[in-house]
């Protein structure tokens, strides 16, 4: 069995940057608190906790004086509340998310009603909507938009981790359904390039392997999109968080397995998955130790 890694996978620059910033702050100040998880990967959150970086769910849980804004950003109203409490802020909002926040703010200030193509339960989307100053809605389904009495000016942007295909389909459906009401439509493409490259590489690989293993947090939007995109090609796809979740059934009878990982998946976990796959493959074929890695593409 061959194991092949996608050409682009794993940590993106936004996640690396956020981790470097909080680790530096924890070294300097002993401990810091993040408002919500810094990134959507439980293994990283556990490692950060050991370094004194604690995730809290609400302002009332804060115990220290330094608050970290996570990589997916916050609503401006929440930032004002932190400032009003006299706390220090360490902002690790990814620059790409920041661009989406600014786009939402500028659209709202120019009189546009803002639609965010995204998961309304996701913190990034919630934050971006906050920057639209109450003049917007988030949805993945353009049928939902029909429930609203649309104003003449509408601006649409996307959650940074959505797929181009999904965004394009949404826009097509929206235009078909709403042109009788909307007089001016502005589309801001806020999909992140790191996401686009990971999706492209995963799709390319999914097209020529027997099954795909997608590694990353179950609550990670970009990992979910990767898994959905791979499954959409028809290839058997497994979304796992850790190496322990792999079993022989996932690989037996396959001649080539593709691997990809979300933007918040640490290199160590990817490596553990690769080692587990090698070990299981060797067990299945009962190969002697010296032949176990033969044929693997990484
Ligand atoms: Fe930022 Fe894109 Fe990563 S939005 S956090 S660079 S997936």
Tab-separated table of C-alpha atoms and ligand atoms in Angstrom:
chain	number	residue	atom	x	y	z
A	1	UNK	CA	0.000	0.000	0.000
A	2	UNK	CA	1.228	3.461	-0.890
A	3	UNK	CA	0.599	6.476	1.338
A	4	UNK	CA	0.657	9.872	-0.332
A	5	UNK	CA	0.443	13.286	1.287
A	6	UNK	CA	-1.364	16.240	-0.319
A	7	UNK	CA	1.063	18.853	-1.673
A	8	UNK	CA	-0.420	21.524	0.645
A	9	UNK	CA	-1.656	20.497	4.058
A	10	UNK	CA	-1.464	21.261	7.761
A	11	UNK	CA	-0.655	24.505	9.587
A	12	UNK	CA	-1.388	27.763	7.754
A	13	UNK	CA	0.480	31.002	8.433
A	14	UNK	CA	-2.469	32.419	10.428
A	15	UNK	CA	-2.382	29.552	12.917
A	16	UNK	CA	1.441	29.589	13.160
A	17	UNK	CA	1.365	33.331	13.799
A	18	UNK	CA	-1.304	33.008	16.527
A	19	UNK	CA	0.651	30.236	18.272
A	20	UNK	CA	3.920	32.190	18.159
A	21	UNK	CA	2.229	35.281	19.621
A	22	UNK	CA	0.591	33.476	22.556
A	23	UNK	CA	3.609	31.329	23.348
A	24	UNK	CA	5.786	34.467	23.481
A	25	UNK	CA	3.218	36.205	25.719
A	26	UNK	CA	3.009	33.182	28.046
A	27	UNK	CA	6.824	33.081	28.313
A	28	UNK	CA	6.915	36.782	29.200
A	29	UNK	CA	3.914	36.943	31.534
A	30	UNK	CA	3.593	33.409	32.937
A	31	UNK	CA	0.020	32.899	31.783
A	32	UNK	CA	-2.572	34.366	29.419
A	33	UNK	CA	-6.208	33.602	28.667
A	34	UNK	CA	-7.799	33.200	25.253
A	35	UNK	CA	-11.429	34.191	24.782
A	36	UNK	CA	-12.654	30.997	23.119
A	37	UNK	CA	-10.187	28.392	21.789
A	38	UNK	CA	-7.158	29.924	20.041
A	39	UNK	CA	-7.636	27.499	17.144
A	40	UNK	CA	-10.089	24.659	16.582
A	41	UNK	CA	-7.870	21.758	17.522
A	42	UNK	CA	-8.208	20.116	20.940
A	43	UNK	CA	-4.685	18.687	20.902
A	44	UNK	CA	-3.220	22.188	20.471
A	45	UNK	CA	-5.496	23.547	23.206
A	46	UNK	CA	-4.221	20.819	25.561
A	47	UNK	CA	-0.578	21.629	24.759
A	48	UNK	CA	-1.205	25.351	25.265
A	49	UNK	CA	-2.844	24.684	28.644
A	50	UNK	CA	0.428	23.102	29.788
A	51	UNK	CA	2.219	26.335	28.834
A	52	UNK	CA	-0.173	28.419	30.954
A	53	UNK	CA	-2.459	29.449	28.071
A	54	UNK	CA	-6.029	28.892	29.249
A	55	UNK	CA	-9.139	29.082	27.071
A	56	UNK	CA	-12.228	30.656	28.674
A	57	UNK	CA	-15.718	30.875	27.214
A	58	UNK	CA	-16.838	34.234	28.573
A	59	UNK	CA	-15.478	37.500	29.957
A	60	UNK	CA	-16.778	36.592	33.409
A	61	UNK	CA	-14.448	33.570	33.563
A	62	UNK	CA	-11.322	35.710	33.092
A	63	UNK	CA	-8.918	35.680	36.017
A	64	UNK	CA	-5.794	37.324	34.589
A	65	UNK	CA	-5.076	40.701	33.036
A	66	UNK	CA	-4.108	39.683	29.472
A	67	UNK	CA	-6.823	38.528	27.080
A	68	UNK	CA	-6.019	36.903	23.754
A	69	UNK	CA	-8.314	37.468	20.787
A	70	UNK	CA	-8.199	34.126	18.933
A	71	UNK	CA	-7.194	33.687	15.290
A	72	UNK	CA	-10.825	33.751	14.106
A	73	UNK	CA	-11.387	37.184	15.660
A	74	UNK	CA	-14.101	38.738	17.833
A	75	UNK	CA	-17.045	41.103	17.455
A	76	UNK	CA	-15.990	44.746	18.021
A	77	UNK	CA	-18.591	45.021	20.784
A	78	UNK	CA	-16.761	42.291	22.698
A	79	UNK	CA	-13.402	44.027	22.207
A	80	UNK	CA	-14.900	47.246	23.593
A	81	UNK	CA	-16.134	45.324	26.617
A	82	UNK	CA	-12.658	43.911	27.278
A	83	UNK	CA	-11.186	47.408	27.008
A	84	UNK	CA	-13.852	48.790	29.350
A	85	UNK	CA	-12.713	46.256	31.984
A	86	UNK	CA	-9.185	47.668	31.758
A	87	UNK	CA	-7.700	44.387	30.499
A	88	UNK	CA	-4.753	44.163	28.102
A	89	UNK	CA	-5.466	42.667	24.687
A	90	UNK	CA	-3.215	40.436	22.605
A	91	UNK	CA	-4.835	40.309	19.175
A	92	UNK	CA	-4.004	37.151	17.159
A	93	UNK	CA	-6.834	37.646	14.645
A	94	UNK	CA	-5.587	36.179	11.361
A	95	UNK	CA	-4.890	39.011	8.863
A	96	UNK	CA	-7.176	37.281	6.339
A	97	UNK	CA	-10.054	37.208	8.837
A	98	UNK	CA	-9.296	40.845	9.609
A	99	UNK	CA	-9.768	41.677	5.902
A	100	UNK	CA	-13.208	40.031	6.004
A	101	UNK	CA	-14.104	42.064	9.114
A	102	UNK	CA	-13.051	45.300	7.394
A	103	UNK	CA	-15.017	44.333	4.262
A	104	UNK	CA	-18.155	43.748	6.382
A	105	UNK	CA	-17.703	47.066	8.157
A	106	UNK	CA	-17.154	49.026	4.944
A	107	UNK	CA	-20.160	47.421	3.245
A	108	UNK	CA	-22.416	48.183	6.217
A	109	UNK	CA	-21.163	51.765	6.444
A	110	UNK	CA	-21.821	52.221	2.706
A	111	UNK	CA	-25.461	51.217	3.293
A	112	UNK	CA	-25.251	47.586	2.141
A	113	UNK	CA	-26.999	44.726	3.892
A	114	UNK	CA	-24.300	42.102	4.463
A	115	UNK	CA	-24.679	38.394	3.808
A	116	UNK	CA	-21.861	36.195	5.096
A	117	UNK	CA	-21.747	32.866	3.290
A	118	UNK	CA	-20.796	30.732	6.268
A	119	UNK	CA	-21.752	28.720	9.314
A	120	UNK	CA	-23.618	31.130	11.599
A	121	UNK	CA	-22.511	29.148	14.665
A	122	UNK	CA	-18.814	29.617	13.889
A	123	UNK	CA	-16.915	32.233	15.939
A	124	UNK	CA	-15.291	33.783	12.849
A	125	UNK	CA	-18.674	34.311	11.194
A	126	UNK	CA	-20.161	35.633	14.393
A	127	UNK	CA	-17.275	38.088	14.671
A	128	UNK	CA	-17.510	39.249	11.042
A	129	UNK	CA	-21.261	39.831	11.458
A	130	UNK	CA	-20.478	41.985	14.478
A	131	UNK	CA	-18.338	44.216	12.257
A	132	UNK	CA	-21.382	44.631	9.959
A	133	UNK	CA	-22.936	46.616	12.815
A	134	UNK	CA	-26.161	44.569	12.962
A	135	UNK	CA	-26.853	44.992	9.239
A	136	UNK	CA	-26.399	41.412	8.132
A	137	UNK	CA	-27.037	37.712	8.321
A	138	UNK	CA	-24.987	34.518	7.950
A	139	UNK	CA	-26.162	31.495	6.017
A	140	UNK	CA	-24.961	28.601	3.875
A	141	UNK	CA	-28.328	28.248	2.192
A	142	UNK	CA	-29.627	30.884	-0.219
A	143	UNK	CA	-33.185	29.639	0.431
A	144	UNK	CA	-32.841	31.243	3.865
A	145	UNK	CA	-32.248	34.601	2.218
A	146	UNK	CA	-35.752	34.396	0.692
A	147	UNK	CA	-37.136	34.804	4.210
A	148	UNK	CA	-35.806	38.342	4.302
A	149	UNK	CA	-37.210	41.416	2.687
A	150	UNK	CA	-34.009	42.296	0.845
A	151	UNK	CA	-32.936	45.947	0.639
A	152	UNK	CA	-31.774	47.321	-2.741
A	153	UNK	CA	-28.075	47.168	-1.813
A	154	UNK	CA	-26.624	43.810	-0.784
A	155	UNK	CA	-22.989	42.861	-0.137
A	156	UNK	CA	-21.904	39.234	0.038
A	157	UNK	CA	-18.706	37.859	1.470
A	158	UNK	CA	-17.607	34.420	2.604
A	159	UNK	CA	-16.330	32.768	5.754
A	160	UNK	CA	-12.596	32.508	4.984
A	161	UNK	CA	-12.563	28.701	5.115
A	162	UNK	CA	-15.463	27.960	2.752
A	163	UNK	CA	-14.848	26.345	-0.636
A	164	UNK	CA	-14.839	28.279	-3.904
A	165	UNK	CA	-17.287	25.779	-5.351
A	166	UNK	CA	-19.743	26.249	-2.503
A	167	UNK	CA	-19.441	30.044	-2.621
A	168	UNK	CA	-19.917	30.089	-6.409
A	169	UNK	CA	-23.034	27.906	-6.135
A	170	UNK	CA	-24.427	30.126	-3.405
A	171	UNK	CA	-23.836	33.275	-5.471
A	172	UNK	CA	-25.430	31.751	-8.565
A	173	UNK	CA	-28.535	30.741	-6.606
A	174	UNK	CA	-28.716	34.090	-4.857
A	175	UNK	CA	-28.514	36.097	-8.077
A	176	UNK	CA	-31.215	33.962	-9.715
A	177	UNK	CA	-33.558	34.364	-6.749
A	178	UNK	CA	-33.012	37.986	-5.789
A	179	UNK	CA	-32.400	40.176	-8.823
A	180	UNK	CA	-35.977	41.439	-8.780
A	181	UNK	CA	-35.310	43.056	-5.392
A	182	UNK	CA	-31.595	43.835	-5.378
A	183	UNK	CA	-30.418	46.844	-7.408
A	184	UNK	CA	-26.764	46.788	-6.464
A	185	UNK	CA	-24.818	43.689	-5.499
A	186	UNK	CA	-21.223	43.744	-4.221
A	187	UNK	CA	-19.306	40.496	-3.828
A	188	UNK	CA	-16.102	40.451	-1.808
A	189	UNK	CA	-14.119	37.261	-2.155
A	190	UNK	CA	-12.824	36.689	1.357
A	191	UNK	CA	-11.920	33.011	0.959
A	192	UNK	CA	-8.432	32.423	2.316
A	193	UNK	CA	-5.695	31.448	-0.133
A	194	UNK	CA	-4.253	28.861	2.279
A	195	UNK	CA	-7.682	27.207	2.383
A	196	UNK	CA	-7.982	27.321	-1.410
A	197	UNK	CA	-4.552	25.689	-1.877
A	198	UNK	CA	-5.306	22.949	0.689
A	199	UNK	CA	-8.653	22.188	-0.951
A	200	UNK	CA	-7.082	22.121	-4.443
A	201	UNK	CA	-4.306	19.767	-3.339
A	202	UNK	CA	-6.774	17.498	-1.484
A	203	UNK	CA	-9.077	17.271	-4.494
A	204	UNK	CA	-6.188	16.511	-6.830
A	205	UNK	CA	-5.063	13.694	-4.537
A	206	UNK	CA	-8.602	12.385	-3.881
A	207	UNK	CA	-8.986	11.880	-7.623
A	208	UNK	CA	-6.240	9.241	-7.782
A	209	UNK	CA	-6.288	7.299	-4.489
A	210	UNK	CA	-8.506	4.542	-3.055
A	211	UNK	CA	-9.387	6.453	0.083
A	212	UNK	CA	-8.587	9.712	1.852
A	213	UNK	CA	-7.776	10.337	5.485
A	214	UNK	CA	-8.406	13.935	6.562
A	215	UNK	CA	-6.733	14.873	9.851
A	216	UNK	CA	-7.975	17.716	12.043
A	217	UNK	CA	-10.366	18.922	14.708
A	218	UNK	CA	-13.997	17.866	14.272
A	219	UNK	CA	-14.945	21.454	15.101
A	220	UNK	CA	-12.442	22.883	12.604
A	221	UNK	CA	-14.380	24.471	9.732
A	222	UNK	CA	-11.550	24.195	7.216
A	223	UNK	CA	-10.953	20.514	8.089
A	224	UNK	CA	-14.669	19.773	7.700
A	225	UNK	CA	-14.632	21.492	4.297
A	226	UNK	CA	-11.612	19.405	3.247
A	227	UNK	CA	-13.375	16.175	4.287
A	228	UNK	CA	-16.595	17.187	2.532
A	229	UNK	CA	-14.726	18.151	-0.649
A	230	UNK	CA	-12.876	14.804	-0.718
A	231	UNK	CA	-16.060	12.813	-0.026
A	232	UNK	CA	-17.830	14.767	-2.771
A	233	UNK	CA	-15.421	13.275	-5.344
A	234	UNK	CA	-16.822	9.842	-4.439
A	235	UNK	CA	-13.668	8.559	-2.760
A	236	UNK	CA	-14.090	6.898	0.649
A	237	UNK	CA	-13.103	9.605	3.144
A	238	UNK	CA	-12.331	9.394	6.869
A	239	UNK	CA	-12.139	12.494	9.067
A	240	UNK	CA	-10.005	11.739	12.110
A	241	UNK	CA	-8.487	13.838	14.891
A	242	UNK	CA	-5.753	11.485	16.038
A	243	UNK	CA	-3.783	8.392	15.034
A	244	UNK	CA	-5.664	6.195	17.546
A	245	UNK	CA	-8.796	6.473	15.416
A	246	UNK	CA	-7.253	4.593	12.494
A	247	UNK	CA	-8.098	0.917	12.204
A	248	UNK	CA	-7.273	-1.866	9.769
A	249	UNK	CA	-10.668	-1.682	8.056
A	250	UNK	CA	-9.816	1.810	6.822
A	251	UNK	CA	-6.827	0.589	4.844
A	252	UNK	CA	-7.207	-3.105	4.090
A	253	UNK	CA	-7.685	-3.829	0.410
A	254	UNK	CA	-6.484	-0.335	-0.588
A	255	UNK	CA	-3.432	0.110	-2.796
A	256	UNK	CA	-3.096	3.867	-2.269
A	257	UNK	CA	-4.211	6.062	0.640
A	258	UNK	CA	-4.221	9.870	0.447
A	259	UNK	CA	-3.550	12.059	3.473
A	260	UNK	CA	-4.435	15.673	4.074
A	261	UNK	CA	-4.816	17.850	7.176
A	262	UNK	CA	-6.606	21.010	8.204
A	263	UNK	CA	-4.888	24.352	8.724
A	264	UNK	CA	-4.864	23.918	12.509
A	265	UNK	CA	-3.493	20.356	12.577
A	266	UNK	CA	-0.010	20.122	14.142
A	267	UNK	CA	2.816	18.387	12.235
A	268	UNK	CA	3.300	15.967	15.172
A	269	UNK	CA	-0.220	14.571	14.775
A	270	UNK	CA	0.232	14.156	11.023
A	271	UNK	CA	3.466	12.280	11.692
A	272	UNK	CA	1.752	10.011	14.242
A	273	UNK	CA	-0.949	9.182	11.701
A	274	UNK	CA	1.648	8.297	9.074
A	275	UNK	CA	3.497	6.031	11.510
A	276	UNK	CA	0.255	4.318	12.547
A	277	UNK	CA	-0.665	3.700	8.916
A	278	UNK	CA	2.763	2.204	8.260
A	279	UNK	CA	2.476	-0.052	11.291
A	280	UNK	CA	-1.020	-1.278	10.383
A	281	UNK	CA	0.011	-1.826	6.789
A	282	UNK	CA	2.955	-3.897	7.932
A	283	UNK	CA	0.667	-5.932	10.207
A	284	UNK	CA	-1.799	-6.553	7.418
A	285	UNK	CA	0.804	-7.738	4.986
A	286	UNK	CA	2.965	-9.292	7.676
A	287	UNK	CA	5.998	-7.678	6.135
A	288	UNK	CA	9.414	-7.990	7.767
A	289	UNK	CA	10.482	-4.745	9.500
A	290	UNK	CA	13.041	-3.716	6.811
A	291	UNK	CA	10.335	-3.697	4.099
A	292	UNK	CA	7.665	-1.810	6.011
A	293	UNK	CA	8.123	1.630	4.455
A	294	UNK	CA	8.821	0.427	0.930
A	295	UNK	CA	6.602	2.152	-1.619
A	296	UNK	CA	5.396	4.996	0.604
A	297	UNK	CA	5.427	8.352	-1.088
A	298	UNK	CA	6.377	10.541	1.871
B	1	LIG	FE1	-6.096	32.596	8.436
B	1	LIG	FE2	-6.658	31.149	6.360
B	1	LIG	FE3	-5.367	30.103	8.351
B	1	LIG	S1	-8.018	32.585	7.341
B	1	LIG	S2	-6.099	31.185	10.142
B	1	LIG	S3	-4.600	31.748	7.005
B	1	LIG	S4	-6.943	29.105	7.154
